[in-house]
Structure formats: structure tokens, C-alpha cells
Amino acid sequence: MIGIIDYGMGNLFSVSKALERLDVSYKFGDRPEHIADCDGYILPGVGAFPDAVKALKQHGFVEFIKEKAEAGVPIYGICLGMQLLFEESEENQLTEGLGLLPGRIVRFPGIDEQGSSYKVPHMGWNRLDIQQPDHPLLEDINNEYVYFVHSYYVFTEDRSVLLATADYHVEVPGIVGKGSLYASQFHPEKSSRAGMQLLENFCKKIVPEQGGTQE
């Protein structure tokens, strides 16, 4: 059973419909006690980083997520949900994240190395560059196109967490992973075959491998 963390800032409908298409059991929870017994979790996110951190605290999810991560329970972050797993963000104001992955969230500069301006946000289809092809999360996923919508991206000096990147004038971490934590900057449920394969790999391969059970 996959628990979808509902803290008021995620596109729950599209995520749940994707899981239904994959025949994956799930339930929503707007408080930790509602989904405490799940085998793995999805942390969606749409909006501003400071607002999301505030909402996670209000719903009691900050310590819950940290405890589940420490216990090795698989967690998958989507878009803003991915960014929340890192140490801090400069969006609007410097805000501390969950600190489960090394790195910070910074804004696309909008000017490349040659001094030419480019559009922010990074929006549309972009090609993945797989960094760790043997990782189980990336099974049957190649250098395919996926759908991004974001003005801020992860900057990390720890390349071991990078499973796949994309190029948008800077290197953009597209898929990250460390221990039982996994995440994508893009929306897998909106990213055609590659995105659905990613969700299937997490729910049907990663979660059972790390102690979960499929109903």
C-alpha cells in the first residue's frame, strides 16, 4: 500500500489516477496517523517552498517523514516534493527543508554563460541523461523526454545522488536517489511512458524490495 501525503499542496488527482492505471493500491492521508502503516510513500508538491514547509509542519508530517526515512521506508518526492527533501531553499526567503538529501534549491539565473537571457521557468519536455543506468528505479528507462515545470532547481555537490539529469543552460537534477529516498523534479504522471515506468518501478520494485508488500 502506497501512502500519498496530503498536506494541501500536491496534485493528488493526477498522482492517484496514475497509480490506478498501474493497479497500485494507495490511500491519502492528511495526518500521519492516517497512513502510518503504509509500505511506501509519495510526497507530491506544487507551489512555493516556504508555504510547503509550513503546511508540512501544520499537518504533522515533518518528523513523520524523517522517521520513515530513517527507518528505511521508501519515499518518492515529486517536483516540489523532491525539493523539500533537500537542506534549504532560497525561494522567496531562505527556508530550511527536511535535510534528508545534500543540496539546496536555487533559482535558474535566466542568463547563460555567454550573457544571453533564457526563459524561466523551465517548462516543457526535456531529455533525461541517465547517470546511473543500473539503478533499479531506472529499469527500462532510457534517455527519454519528460515534462518539467519549475523555476528553481537542486544544486548539489554530491553527484552520488544524481540518477538522471537534464540540461537547461545548467545541469538540472531530474531524478535523485539515496538510500530509501527517491524523487523526480519532473511530474512522472504527466511524462508519458518514461514517467509511468518510473512510478511502476518505485511502487512494484523498490517498495517490495525494501520490505513493503503489494496488495
mmCIF file of C-alpha atoms in Angstrom, residues 3-12 27-32 34-35 41-44 55-56 58-61 65:
data_model
loop_
_atom_site.group_PDB
_atom_site.id
_atom_site.type_symbol
_atom_site.label_atom_id
_atom_site.label_comp_id
_atom_site.label_asym_id
_atom_site.label_seq_id
_atom_site.Cartn_x
_atom_site.Cartn_y
_atom_site.Cartn_z
ATOM 1 C CA GLY A 3 0.521 6.388 1.187
ATOM 2 C CA ILE A 4 0.053 9.711 -0.631
ATOM 3 C CA ILE A 5 0.977 12.540 1.718
ATOM 4 C CA ASP A 6 -1.772 15.160 1.571
ATOM 5 C CA TYR A 7 -0.602 18.421 3.118
ATOM 6 C CA GLY A 8 -2.677 20.647 0.869
ATOM 7 C CA MET A 9 -0.049 21.399 -1.791
ATOM 8 C CA GLY A 10 0.022 18.435 -4.148
ATOM 9 C CA ASN A 11 -1.706 17.403 -7.348
ATOM 10 C CA LEU A 12 -3.341 14.412 -5.717
ATOM 11 C CA LYS A 27 -4.608 5.841 0.230
ATOM 12 C CA PHE A 28 -4.470 9.534 1.062
ATOM 13 C CA GLY A 29 -3.543 10.894 4.457
ATOM 14 C CA ASP A 30 -3.699 14.464 5.710
ATOM 15 C CA ARG A 31 -2.349 13.387 9.113
ATOM 16 C CA PRO A 32 0.456 10.890 9.830
ATOM 17 C CA HIS A 34 -3.974 8.039 8.635
ATOM 18 C CA ILE A 35 -1.148 6.473 6.610
ATOM 19 C CA TYR A 41 5.065 6.993 0.393
ATOM 20 C CA ILE A 42 4.681 9.581 -2.334
ATOM 21 C CA LEU A 43 5.294 13.232 -1.439
ATOM 22 C CA PRO A 44 3.783 15.400 -4.202
ATOM 23 C CA ALA A 55 1.972 23.139 5.548
ATOM 24 C CA LEU A 56 4.023 20.022 6.331
ATOM 25 C CA GLN A 58 0.855 22.141 10.310
ATOM 26 C CA HIS A 59 -0.164 18.647 9.212
ATOM 27 C CA GLY A 60 2.456 16.990 11.427
ATOM 28 C CA PHE A 61 4.434 15.468 8.588
ATOM 29 C CA ILE A 65 8.786 11.810 7.016
#
